Coordinates of C-alpha atoms and ligand atoms in Angstrom, one line a residue:
X29 CA -22.3 26.6 7.7
X30 CA -22.8 23.9 5.1
X31 CA -25.4 21.1 5.0
X32 CA -24.8 17.8 3.3
X33 CA -26.9 14.7 2.8
X34 CA -25.0 11.5 3.3
X35 CA -26.3 8.0 2.2
X36 CA -25.3 5.2 4.5
X37 CA -25.4 1.5 3.6
X38 CA -24.4 -0.6 6.6
X39 CA -24.5 -3.9 4.8
X40 CA -23.8 -7.1 6.5
X41 CA -21.5 -8.6 9.3
X42 CA -18.9 -6.1 10.5
X43 CA -20.1 -3.6 7.9
X44 CA -22.9 -2.6 10.3
X45 CA -20.4 -2.4 13.3
X46 CA -17.8 -0.2 11.6
X47 CA -20.4 1.9 9.8
X48 CA -21.9 2.9 13.1
X49 CA -18.5 4.3 14.2
X50 CA -18.2 6.1 10.9
X51 CA -21.5 7.8 11.3
X52 CA -20.7 8.8 14.9
X53 CA -17.4 10.3 13.7
X54 CA -19.0 12.3 10.9
X55 CA -21.5 13.7 13.4
X56 CA -18.7 14.7 15.8
X57 CA -16.6 16.3 13.0
X58 CA -19.7 18.2 11.7
X59 CA -20.5 19.5 15.2
X60 CA -16.9 20.8 15.7
X61 CA -16.8 22.4 12.3
X62 CA -20.2 24.0 12.4
X63 CA -21.7 21.9 9.5
X64 CA -24.9 20.0 9.5
X65 CA -25.5 16.5 8.1
X66 CA -28.5 14.4 7.4
X67 CA -28.1 10.6 7.1
X68 CA -30.3 8.4 4.9
X69 CA -29.9 4.7 5.4
X70 CA -30.4 2.3 2.4
X71 CA -30.2 -1.4 1.9
X72 CA -27.8 -3.4 -0.2
X73 CA -26.2 -6.9 0.0
X74 CA -27.5 -9.7 2.2
X75 CA -29.6 -7.3 4.3
X76 CA -31.4 -6.2 1.1
X77 CA -32.0 -9.8 0.0
X78 CA -33.6 -10.6 3.3
X79 CA -35.8 -7.6 3.2
X80 CA -36.7 -7.2 -0.5
X81 CA -35.5 -10.3 -2.3
X82 CA -32.8 -8.4 -4.4
X83 CA -29.3 -7.3 -3.5
X84 CA -29.8 -3.7 -4.7
X85 CA -33.3 -2.3 -4.5
X86 CA -34.1 0.6 -7.0
X87 CA -34.8 2.8 -4.0
X88 CA -31.2 2.5 -2.9
X89 CA -29.8 3.6 -6.2
X90 CA -32.2 6.6 -6.4
X91 CA -31.5 7.6 -2.8
X92 CA -27.8 7.4 -3.2
X93 CA -27.8 9.4 -6.4
X94 CA -29.8 12.2 -4.7
X95 CA -27.2 12.5 -1.9
X96 CA -23.8 14.2 -1.6
X97 CA -21.8 11.1 -0.8
X98 CA -22.2 7.4 0.1
X99 CA -20.6 5.8 3.2
X100 CA -20.6 2.0 2.7
X101 CA -19.8 -0.7 5.3
X102 CA -19.4 -4.2 3.7
X103 CA -21.7 -6.8 2.3
X104 CA -21.8 -10.6 2.0
X105 CA -21.6 -13.7 4.2
X106 CA -22.2 -17.5 4.2
X107 CA -26.0 -17.1 4.5
X108 CA -26.3 -15.8 0.9
X109 CA -23.5 -17.8 -0.7
X110 CA -25.8 -20.2 -2.4
X111 CA -28.0 -17.6 -4.1
X112 CA -27.9 -17.6 -7.9
X113 CA -25.0 -15.4 -9.2
X114 CA -27.1 -12.4 -10.1
X115 CA -28.8 -12.4 -6.7
X116 CA -25.7 -12.7 -4.6
X117 CA -24.8 -9.7 -2.3
X118 CA -21.7 -9.0 -4.4
X119 CA -23.8 -8.6 -7.5
X120 CA -25.6 -5.7 -5.8
X121 CA -22.2 -4.0 -5.0
X122 CA -21.0 -4.3 -8.6
X123 CA -24.2 -2.9 -9.9
X124 CA -24.1 0.0 -7.5
X125 CA -20.6 0.9 -8.5
X126 CA -21.7 0.8 -12.2
X127 CA -24.8 2.9 -11.5
X128 CA -22.7 5.5 -9.7
X129 CA -20.3 5.7 -12.7
X130 CA -17.4 5.8 -10.4
X131 CA -14.5 5.4 -12.8
X132 CA -11.7 6.4 -10.4
X133 CA -10.7 4.2 -7.5
X134 CA -8.5 5.9 -4.9
X135 CA -6.6 3.7 -2.5
X136 CA -4.2 5.1 0.1
X137 CA -1.3 3.1 1.4
X138 CA -0.3 5.0 4.5
X139 CA 2.1 3.5 7.0
X140 CA 1.6 5.0 10.5
X141 CA 4.9 5.1 12.4
X142 CA 3.4 3.2 15.2
X143 CA 2.4 0.3 12.9
X144 CA 5.6 0.2 10.8
X145 CA 6.5 -3.2 12.4
X146 CA 3.2 -4.7 11.3
X147 CA 4.5 -4.8 7.7
X148 CA 6.3 -7.8 6.2
X149 CA 9.0 -5.3 5.0
X150 CA 11.7 -3.8 7.1
X151 CA 10.7 -0.8 9.2
X152 CA 13.3 1.5 7.6
X153 CA 11.8 0.7 4.1
X154 CA 8.1 1.3 4.9
X155 CA 8.3 4.0 7.7
X156 CA 7.0 7.3 6.2
X157 CA 5.2 5.7 3.3
X158 CA 2.2 7.7 2.2
X159 CA 1.0 6.7 -1.3
X160 CA -2.3 7.2 -3.1
X161 CA -3.0 4.9 -6.0
X162 CA -5.6 6.2 -8.5
X163 CA -6.8 3.3 -10.6
X164 CA -9.0 3.6 -13.6
X165 CA -12.0 1.3 -12.8
X166 CA -14.4 1.1 -15.7
X167 CA -12.3 0.6 -18.8
X168 CA -9.1 -1.1 -20.1
X169 CA -8.4 -4.8 -20.3
X170 CA -11.3 -5.9 -18.0
X171 CA -13.9 -4.3 -20.2
X172 CA -12.4 -4.2 -23.7
X173 CA -14.0 -5.9 -26.7
X174 CA -13.5 -8.3 -28.4
X175 CA -13.0 -10.9 -25.8
X176 CA -13.5 -14.6 -25.6
X177 CA -12.3 -18.1 -26.1
X178 CA -12.7 -19.8 -29.5
X179 CA -11.6 -22.8 -31.5
X180 CA -11.3 -26.5 -30.6
X181 CA -8.8 -28.6 -28.7
X182 CA -5.2 -27.6 -28.9
X183 CA -6.0 -24.8 -31.3
X184 CA -8.3 -23.0 -28.8
X185 CA -7.5 -19.4 -28.4
X186 CA -8.4 -17.0 -25.5
X187 CA -8.2 -13.2 -25.9
X188 CA -9.0 -9.9 -24.3
X189 CA -8.5 -6.4 -25.6
X190 CA -6.8 -3.6 -23.8
X191 CA -8.5 -0.4 -25.1
X192 CA -8.6 3.1 -23.8
X193 CA -10.2 6.1 -25.5
X194 CA -8.5 9.5 -25.2
X195 CA -11.6 10.7 -23.2
X196 CA -11.2 7.9 -20.7
X197 CA -7.5 8.6 -20.2
X198 CA -8.1 12.3 -19.9
X199 CA -10.7 12.0 -17.1
X200 CA -8.7 9.6 -15.0
X201 CA -5.5 11.7 -15.5
X202 CA -7.4 14.7 -14.3
X203 CA -8.4 12.8 -11.1
X204 CA -4.7 11.9 -10.7
X205 CA -3.6 15.5 -11.0
X206 CA -6.3 16.8 -8.8
X207 CA -5.4 14.2 -6.2
X208 CA -1.8 15.2 -6.3
X209 CA -2.8 18.9 -6.0
X210 CA -4.5 18.0 -2.6
X211 CA -1.3 16.2 -1.5
X212 CA 2.4 16.6 -2.2
X213 CA 1.9 17.6 -5.9
X214 CA 3.9 14.7 -7.3
X215 CA 2.2 12.4 -9.8
X216 CA 3.7 9.2 -11.3
X217 CA 1.9 7.8 -14.3
X218 CA 2.4 4.0 -14.6
X219 CA 2.1 2.4 -18.0
X220 CA 3.9 0.0 -20.4
X221 CA 4.5 2.4 -23.2
X222 CA 7.7 0.6 -24.3
X223 CA 5.5 -2.3 -25.5
X224 CA 1.8 -1.4 -25.7
X225 CA 0.3 1.1 -28.1
X226 CA -2.6 1.8 -25.8
X227 CA 0.0 2.8 -23.1
X228 CA 1.7 5.2 -25.6
X229 CA -1.7 6.9 -26.0
X230 CA -2.1 6.9 -22.2
X231 CA 1.3 8.6 -21.8
X232 CA 0.6 11.2 -24.6
X233 CA -2.7 12.2 -23.0
X234 CA -1.3 12.4 -19.5
X235 CA 1.4 14.8 -20.8
X236 CA -1.3 16.9 -22.5
X237 CA -3.4 17.1 -19.3
X238 CA -0.3 18.0 -17.3
X239 CA -0.3 21.4 -19.0
X240 CA -3.4 22.3 -16.9
X241 CA -1.6 21.4 -13.7
X242 CA 1.8 23.2 -13.9
X243 CA 2.3 22.9 -10.1
X244 CA 2.3 19.1 -10.2
X245 CA 5.7 17.3 -10.9
X246 CA 4.8 14.5 -13.4
X247 CA 6.9 11.4 -13.9
X248 CA 6.3 8.2 -15.9
X249 CA 7.2 4.7 -14.9
X250 CA 6.8 1.3 -16.6
X251 CA 4.6 -1.0 -14.6
X252 CA 7.2 -3.7 -14.1
X253 CA 9.6 -1.2 -12.6
X254 CA 6.8 0.3 -10.5
X255 CA 6.1 -3.2 -9.0
X256 CA 9.8 -3.4 -8.0
X257 CA 10.2 0.2 -6.8
X258 CA 7.1 -0.2 -4.5
X259 CA 8.9 -2.7 -2.3
X260 CA 12.4 -1.3 -2.8
X261 CA 11.7 2.3 -1.9
X262 CA 7.9 3.1 -1.5
X263 CA 8.6 6.5 0.0
X264 CA 9.5 7.9 -3.5
X265 CA 5.8 7.9 -4.5
X266 CA 3.1 10.4 -3.7
X267 CA 0.2 9.8 -6.2
X268 CA 0.3 7.0 -8.8
X269 CA -2.2 7.1 -11.6
X270 CA -2.7 4.0 -13.8
X271 CA -5.1 1.9 -15.8
X272 CA -7.4 -0.8 -14.6
X273 CA -5.3 -4.0 -14.6
X274 CA -2.0 -2.3 -13.6
X275 CA -3.9 -0.5 -10.8
X276 CA -5.5 -3.7 -9.6
X277 CA -2.1 -5.3 -9.0
X278 CA -0.2 -2.2 -7.9
X279 CA -2.9 -1.1 -5.4
X280 CA -2.9 -4.5 -3.7
X281 CA 0.8 -4.5 -3.6
X282 CA 0.9 -1.0 -2.1
X283 CA -1.8 -1.8 0.5
X284 CA 0.2 -4.7 1.8
X285 CA 3.1 -2.3 2.8
X286 CA 0.9 -1.2 5.6
X287 CA 0.0 -4.3 7.6
X288 CA -3.7 -5.0 8.4
X289 CA -6.7 -5.0 6.1
X290 CA -8.6 -3.4 9.0
X291 CA -6.7 -0.2 8.4
X292 CA -7.3 0.3 4.7
X293 CA -9.8 2.8 3.2
X294 CA -10.9 3.5 -0.3
X295 CA -12.9 5.9 -2.4
X296 CA -14.5 5.5 -5.8
X297 CA -15.1 8.8 -7.5
X298 CA -15.7 10.5 -10.8
X299 CA -19.5 9.9 -11.1
X300 CA -22.1 12.2 -9.6
X301 CA -21.8 10.7 -6.1
X302 CA -18.6 9.5 -4.4
X303 CA -18.5 6.0 -2.8
X304 CA -16.4 5.6 0.4
X305 CA -15.7 2.2 1.9
X306 CA -13.2 0.1 3.8
X307 CA -11.5 -2.4 1.5
X308 CA -12.3 -5.3 3.8
X309 CA -15.4 -7.4 3.6
X310 CA -18.1 -8.4 6.1
X311 CA -15.6 -10.6 8.1
X312 CA -18.2 -13.3 9.1
X313 CA -15.5 -14.9 11.3
X314 CA -15.5 -12.0 13.8
X315 CA -19.0 -10.4 13.1
X316 CA -21.2 -9.8 16.1
X317 CA -18.3 -9.8 18.6
X318 CA -17.6 -6.1 18.6
X319 CA -13.9 -6.6 17.9
X320 CA -13.6 -5.4 14.2
X321 CA -11.1 -2.6 13.7
X322 CA -13.1 0.5 12.6
X323 CA -10.0 2.4 11.4
X324 CA -10.5 1.4 7.8
X325 CA -14.0 2.9 8.0
X326 CA -12.6 6.0 9.8
X327 CA -10.1 6.4 7.0
X328 CA -13.0 6.1 4.5
X329 CA -14.7 9.0 6.4
X330 CA -11.5 11.0 6.1
X331 CA -11.6 10.4 2.3
X332 CA -15.3 11.3 2.2
X333 CA -14.5 14.7 3.6
X334 CA -11.4 15.2 1.5
X335 CA -12.5 13.8 -1.9
X336 CA -16.3 13.7 -1.6
X337 CA -17.1 17.0 0.2
X338 CA -13.8 18.7 -0.6
X339 CA -13.2 19.6 3.0
X340 CA -9.5 19.2 3.7
X341 CA -9.5 20.7 7.2
X342 CA -12.0 18.2 8.4
X343 CA -10.1 15.3 6.8
X344 CA -6.8 16.5 8.3
X345 CA -8.5 16.7 11.7
X346 CA -9.6 13.0 11.4
X347 CA -6.1 11.9 10.3
X348 CA -4.4 13.7 13.2
X349 CA -6.9 12.1 15.7
X350 CA -6.1 8.6 14.3
X351 CA -2.4 9.3 14.6
X352 CA -2.8 10.5 18.2
X353 CA -4.9 7.4 19.0
X354 CA -2.2 5.1 17.7
X355 CA 0.5 7.1 19.4
X356 CA -1.4 6.7 22.7
X357 CA -0.9 2.9 22.4
X358 CA -4.6 2.1 21.6
X359 CA -5.1 -0.8 19.3
X360 CA -7.8 -3.2 18.0
X361 CA -7.0 -7.0 18.1
X362 CA -5.8 -7.1 14.4
X363 CA -3.0 -4.6 15.1
X364 CA -2.4 -5.4 18.8
X365 CA 1.3 -5.0 19.9
X366 CA 3.0 -5.7 23.2
X367 CA 2.5 -2.9 25.8
X368 CA -0.6 -1.5 24.0
X369 CA -4.2 -1.4 25.2
X370 CA -6.7 -3.5 23.3
X371 CA -10.0 -1.8 22.4
X372 CA -13.3 -3.0 21.0
X373 CA -14.8 -1.5 17.8
X374 CA -16.9 1.1 19.7
X375 CA -14.1 2.0 22.1
X376 CA -11.7 2.6 19.2
X377 CA -14.4 4.8 17.5
X378 CA -14.8 6.8 20.7
X379 CA -11.1 7.1 21.2
X380 CA -10.7 8.7 17.8
X381 CA -13.6 11.1 18.5
X382 CA -12.1 12.1 21.8
X383 CA -8.9 13.1 20.1
X384 CA -10.4 15.2 17.3
Ligands
LIG426 P1 -12.9 -10.1 4.7 O1 -12.2 -8.8 4.3 O2 -14.3 -9.9 5.2 O3 -12.0 -10.8 5.9 C1 -10.7 -11.3 5.7 C2 -10.0 -11.5 7.0 O4 -9.7 -10.2 7.6 C3 -10.9 -12.1 8.1 O5 -10.1 -13.0 8.9 C4 -11.4 -11.0 8.9 O6 -11.7 -11.3 10.2 C5 -10.3 -10.0 8.8 N1 -10.8 -8.6 8.8 C6 -11.4 -8.0 7.8 N2 -11.8 -6.7 8.2 C7 -11.3 -6.6 9.5 C8 -11.4 -5.5 10.4 N3 -12.0 -4.3 10.2 N4 -10.9 -5.7 11.7 C9 -10.3 -6.9 12.0 N5 -10.2 -7.9 11.1 C10 -10.7 -7.8 9.9 O7 -12.8 -11.1 3.5 P2 -13.5 -12.5 3.3 O8 -13.5 -13.3 4.6 O9 -12.8 -13.1 2.1 O10 -15.0 -12.2 2.9 C11 -16.1 -12.2 3.7 C12 -17.4 -11.7 3.0 O11 -17.2 -10.4 2.6 C13 -17.6 -12.5 1.7 O12 -19.0 -12.7 1.5 C14 -17.1 -11.5 0.6 O13 -17.7 -11.7 -0.6 C15 -17.4 -10.2 1.2 N6 -16.6 -9.1 0.8 C16 -17.2 -7.9 0.6 C17 -16.5 -6.8 0.3 C18 -17.2 -5.4 0.2 O14 -18.3 -5.3 0.7 N7 -16.7 -4.4 -0.4 C19 -15.1 -6.8 0.1 C20 -14.5 -8.1 0.2 C21 -15.3 -9.2 0.6

């Protein structure tokens, strides 16, 4: 029997609704697998502003850092839109990511057979797609110095710097290889080594790290080709590892192979505590109606078990239950199809638990 402490930040809007389903699922999985969990709830985002005046109270950071993993709903909403920039809900989320030192963002793009028609691409292209994009999150072009705009008039010049240290590349490469080890053992490193010096270093270091993972089949692909291959033949990929800006673009492209935002989970790992959250926001347009799709949150719980607590059996159990739920024709409004049964948020959460 293992015991874990899980931090929970419900946040705002549908964040609260889907988080409730995530917690119920974790309790159900723990009970079936003979684990015990304790949940500690913390404030962030709009709820934290209302209660404490700031979007990320110190207590939240300290509490999360003392736990084994963080389950996060979503934050934000029109009520807080006119706050000064540093007091907006989103400022709290960015600060929390930074405090947790989560340098690796994992985003799965999994096309369930039952939902293959929800993609804008043809069923035969997307069916069977199961990709994990591992994106470096705290370095590269978005953080490099020098940066800025200088000069006057027509001679103004804007610039950013794409910079990676060997250390930064090595640690994200390791996450890529470890992720591949937990899956189909195929890793594609995406770069632009034909043009960029920083990419050549990236490629050299990835090759060095590969010596520690002889079971993983490593390939390299230029980012422009990768963008094309993702829509031409997405099934060729297992795990993709790439830098910050390439990963930003590639992970959005990959996620759209799958259909609805209500299905997409994510994990940010590499720091002391992993951060697991759906990629969607607080959806103020449907908040409070009990109709949000909790499957993105349920996928985040699967990732929490797999990458946060290193429990593959529990993660596989959740994945199988979701597949069974979809195969049984159960849907939320965002993925509703003819002949299926439409469920509310809590009904969908219960349906997955029933099928564990
Ligand atoms: P959103 O993701 O909240 O919603 C976009 C659209 O998708 C909406 O029509 C919404 O109803 C729908 N949708 C989202 N999740 C769904 C689900 N689980 N089931 C069914 N439909 C779903 O994005 P937005 O409307 O641009 O942003 C709303 C608020 O959320 C803003 O304040 C924004 O800053 C914030 N936000 C927060 C996060 C986060 O907490 N990580 C991420 C993105 C946006």
